[in-house]
Amino acid sequence: MTRALELAREAAADGEVPVGAVVVDPRTDEVVAEGRNGPIGIHDPTAHAEIVAIRQAGMNRSNYRLTGLSLYVTLEPCAMCAGAISFARIGKVIYAAEDPKGGGVVHGPRFFDQPTCHWRPEVYQDLSHAEEAGQLLRDFFRARRA
């Protein structure tokens, strides 16, 4: 999660919403891929940190199935990202800050709880980094509203 937070800070420095994600192989602790938010910079509304990391992991593994891998992300995934996580067959999702407005895992549509969801990863909140990740987001949006 520490690396995901670094990526979130990099995104914020570039004017993107501060979210970072890292895909890890839990058997070896190898970082398979990483991503940070980038929709504004590359003009792509799907360039969320999770999507960027999942795309890179698929390329690095030469497989669109990422079964057994873990995704660390600084913010609860939205419904779009939850869908991508499910299609990629990621084994475990660990997120830091909850997202009551835009989250799609424990808030909003609760994507993994839907009967049409065919793959459900284990989902955990990293409470030890939740405040730090949440503060990054609050500071980012406070500066934009000022």
PDB file of C-alpha atoms in Angstrom, residues 12-103:
ATOM      1  CA  ALA A  12      -2.074  14.578  -7.475  1.00  0.00           C
ATOM      2  CA  ALA A  13       1.105  16.397  -8.495  1.00  0.00           C
ATOM      3  CA  ASP A  14      -0.055  16.023 -12.112  1.00  0.00           C
ATOM      4  CA  GLY A  15      -3.526  17.371 -11.309  1.00  0.00           C
ATOM      5  CA  GLU A  16      -5.198  13.956 -11.307  1.00  0.00           C
ATOM      6  CA  VAL A  17      -7.369  12.600  -8.495  1.00  0.00           C
ATOM      7  CA  PRO A  18      -4.858  11.008  -6.098  1.00  0.00           C
ATOM      8  CA  VAL A  19      -5.438   7.288  -6.477  1.00  0.00           C
ATOM      9  CA  GLY A  20      -2.730   4.668  -6.878  1.00  0.00           C
ATOM     10  CA  ALA A  21      -2.880   0.912  -7.403  1.00  0.00           C
ATOM     11  CA  VAL A  22      -0.383  -1.937  -7.295  1.00  0.00           C
ATOM     12  CA  VAL A  23      -0.863  -5.545  -8.439  1.00  0.00           C
ATOM     13  CA  VAL A  24       1.184  -8.010  -6.389  1.00  0.00           C
ATOM     14  CA  ASP A  25       1.803 -11.736  -6.588  1.00  0.00           C
ATOM     15  CA  PRO A  26       1.276 -12.753  -2.936  1.00  0.00           C
ATOM     16  CA  ARG A  27       3.251 -15.975  -3.385  1.00  0.00           C
ATOM     17  CA  THR A  28       6.467 -14.079  -4.182  1.00  0.00           C
ATOM     18  CA  ASP A  29       5.658 -10.477  -3.117  1.00  0.00           C
ATOM     19  CA  GLU A  30       6.600  -9.471  -6.676  1.00  0.00           C
ATOM     20  CA  VAL A  31       5.078  -6.212  -7.888  1.00  0.00           C
ATOM     21  CA  VAL A  32       3.524  -7.290 -11.174  1.00  0.00           C
ATOM     22  CA  ALA A  33       2.175  -3.888 -12.199  1.00  0.00           C
ATOM     23  CA  GLU A  34       1.213  -0.475 -10.927  1.00  0.00           C
ATOM     24  CA  GLY A  35      -0.950   2.414 -11.986  1.00  0.00           C
ATOM     25  CA  ARG A  36      -2.149   5.833 -10.983  1.00  0.00           C
ATOM     26  CA  ASN A  37      -5.109   7.898 -12.045  1.00  0.00           C
ATOM     27  CA  GLY A  38      -4.636   9.516 -15.439  1.00  0.00           C
ATOM     28  CA  PRO A  39      -7.960  10.316 -17.143  1.00  0.00           C
ATOM     29  CA  ILE A  40      -7.230  14.020 -17.541  1.00  0.00           C
ATOM     30  CA  GLY A  41      -3.692  13.701 -18.852  1.00  0.00           C
ATOM     31  CA  ILE A  42      -4.419  11.044 -21.460  1.00  0.00           C
ATOM     32  CA  HIS A  43      -8.021  12.065 -22.195  1.00  0.00           C
ATOM     33  CA  ASP A  44      -9.357   8.647 -21.216  1.00  0.00           C
ATOM     34  CA  PRO A  45     -12.199   8.356 -18.709  1.00  0.00           C
ATOM     35  CA  THR A  46     -11.274   4.702 -18.115  1.00  0.00           C
ATOM     36  CA  ALA A  47      -7.703   5.509 -17.000  1.00  0.00           C
ATOM     37  CA  HIS A  48      -8.387   4.874 -13.330  1.00  0.00           C
ATOM     38  CA  ALA A  49      -5.441   3.584 -11.295  1.00  0.00           C
ATOM     39  CA  GLU A  50      -6.921   0.089 -11.060  1.00  0.00           C
ATOM     40  CA  ILE A  51      -7.568  -0.181 -14.811  1.00  0.00           C
ATOM     41  CA  VAL A  52      -4.059   1.056 -15.633  1.00  0.00           C
ATOM     42  CA  ALA A  53      -2.533  -1.489 -13.227  1.00  0.00           C
ATOM     43  CA  ILE A  54      -4.736  -4.351 -14.482  1.00  0.00           C
ATOM     44  CA  ARG A  55      -3.865  -3.595 -18.110  1.00  0.00           C
ATOM     45  CA  GLN A  56      -0.161  -3.538 -17.296  1.00  0.00           C
ATOM     46  CA  ALA A  57      -0.420  -6.759 -15.252  1.00  0.00           C
ATOM     47  CA  GLY A  58      -2.145  -8.526 -18.141  1.00  0.00           C
ATOM     48  CA  MET A  59       0.598  -7.436 -20.520  1.00  0.00           C
ATOM     49  CA  ASN A  60       3.348  -8.397 -18.066  1.00  0.00           C
ATOM     50  CA  ARG A  61       1.800 -11.822 -17.487  1.00  0.00           C
ATOM     51  CA  SER A  62       0.700 -12.308 -21.123  1.00  0.00           C
ATOM     52  CA  ASN A  63      -2.702 -13.267 -19.771  1.00  0.00           C
ATOM     53  CA  TYR A  64      -5.959 -11.439 -19.226  1.00  0.00           C
ATOM     54  CA  ARG A  65      -6.668 -13.699 -16.234  1.00  0.00           C
ATOM     55  CA  LEU A  66      -4.873 -12.492 -13.132  1.00  0.00           C
ATOM     56  CA  THR A  67      -6.088 -15.251 -10.838  1.00  0.00           C
ATOM     57  CA  GLY A  68      -4.274 -15.404  -7.532  1.00  0.00           C
ATOM     58  CA  LEU A  69      -2.919 -11.861  -7.699  1.00  0.00           C
ATOM     59  CA  SER A  70      -3.735  -9.117  -5.201  1.00  0.00           C
ATOM     60  CA  LEU A  71      -4.665  -5.523  -5.992  1.00  0.00           C
ATOM     61  CA  TYR A  72      -3.748  -2.800  -3.499  1.00  0.00           C
ATOM     62  CA  VAL A  73      -5.553   0.476  -4.149  1.00  0.00           C
ATOM     63  CA  THR A  74      -5.739   3.686  -2.144  1.00  0.00           C
ATOM     64  CA  LEU A  75      -9.489   4.183  -2.693  1.00  0.00           C
ATOM     65  CA  GLU A  76     -12.439   1.808  -2.805  1.00  0.00           C
ATOM     66  CA  PRO A  77     -12.881   0.842  -6.472  1.00  0.00           C
ATOM     67  CA  CYS A  78     -15.778   2.307  -8.445  1.00  0.00           C
ATOM     68  CA  ALA A  79     -18.254   0.065 -10.280  1.00  0.00           C
ATOM     69  CA  MET A  80     -16.234   0.245 -13.521  1.00  0.00           C
ATOM     70  CA  CYS A  81     -13.057  -0.849 -11.777  1.00  0.00           C
ATOM     71  CA  ALA A  82     -14.906  -3.534  -9.816  1.00  0.00           C
ATOM     72  CA  GLY A  83     -16.114  -4.919 -13.136  1.00  0.00           C
ATOM     73  CA  ALA A  84     -12.570  -4.994 -14.489  1.00  0.00           C
ATOM     74  CA  ILE A  85     -11.338  -6.667 -11.291  1.00  0.00           C
ATOM     75  CA  SER A  86     -13.994  -9.337 -11.680  1.00  0.00           C
ATOM     76  CA  PHE A  87     -13.266  -9.949 -15.370  1.00  0.00           C
ATOM     77  CA  ALA A  88      -9.523 -10.179 -14.603  1.00  0.00           C
ATOM     78  CA  ARG A  89     -10.226 -12.732 -11.864  1.00  0.00           C
ATOM     79  CA  ILE A  90      -8.074 -10.877  -9.330  1.00  0.00           C
ATOM     80  CA  GLY A  91      -7.977 -12.925  -6.151  1.00  0.00           C
ATOM     81  CA  LYS A  92      -7.865 -10.231  -3.501  1.00  0.00           C
ATOM     82  CA  VAL A  93      -8.570  -6.481  -3.321  1.00  0.00           C
ATOM     83  CA  ILE A  94      -7.146  -4.403  -0.489  1.00  0.00           C
ATOM     84  CA  TYR A  95      -8.283  -0.768  -0.458  1.00  0.00           C
ATOM     85  CA  ALA A  96      -7.433   2.028   1.969  1.00  0.00           C
ATOM     86  CA  ALA A  97     -10.073   4.800   1.956  1.00  0.00           C
ATOM     87  CA  GLU A  98     -13.777   4.145   1.574  1.00  0.00           C
ATOM     88  CA  ASP A  99     -15.664   6.045  -1.128  1.00  0.00           C
ATOM     89  CA  PRO A 100     -19.267   6.608   0.012  1.00  0.00           C
ATOM     90  CA  LYS A 101     -20.070   8.718  -3.083  1.00  0.00           C
ATOM     91  CA  GLY A 102     -18.426   6.787  -5.901  1.00  0.00           C
ATOM     92  CA  GLY A 103     -17.441   3.423  -4.477  1.00  0.00           C
TER      93      GLY A 103
END
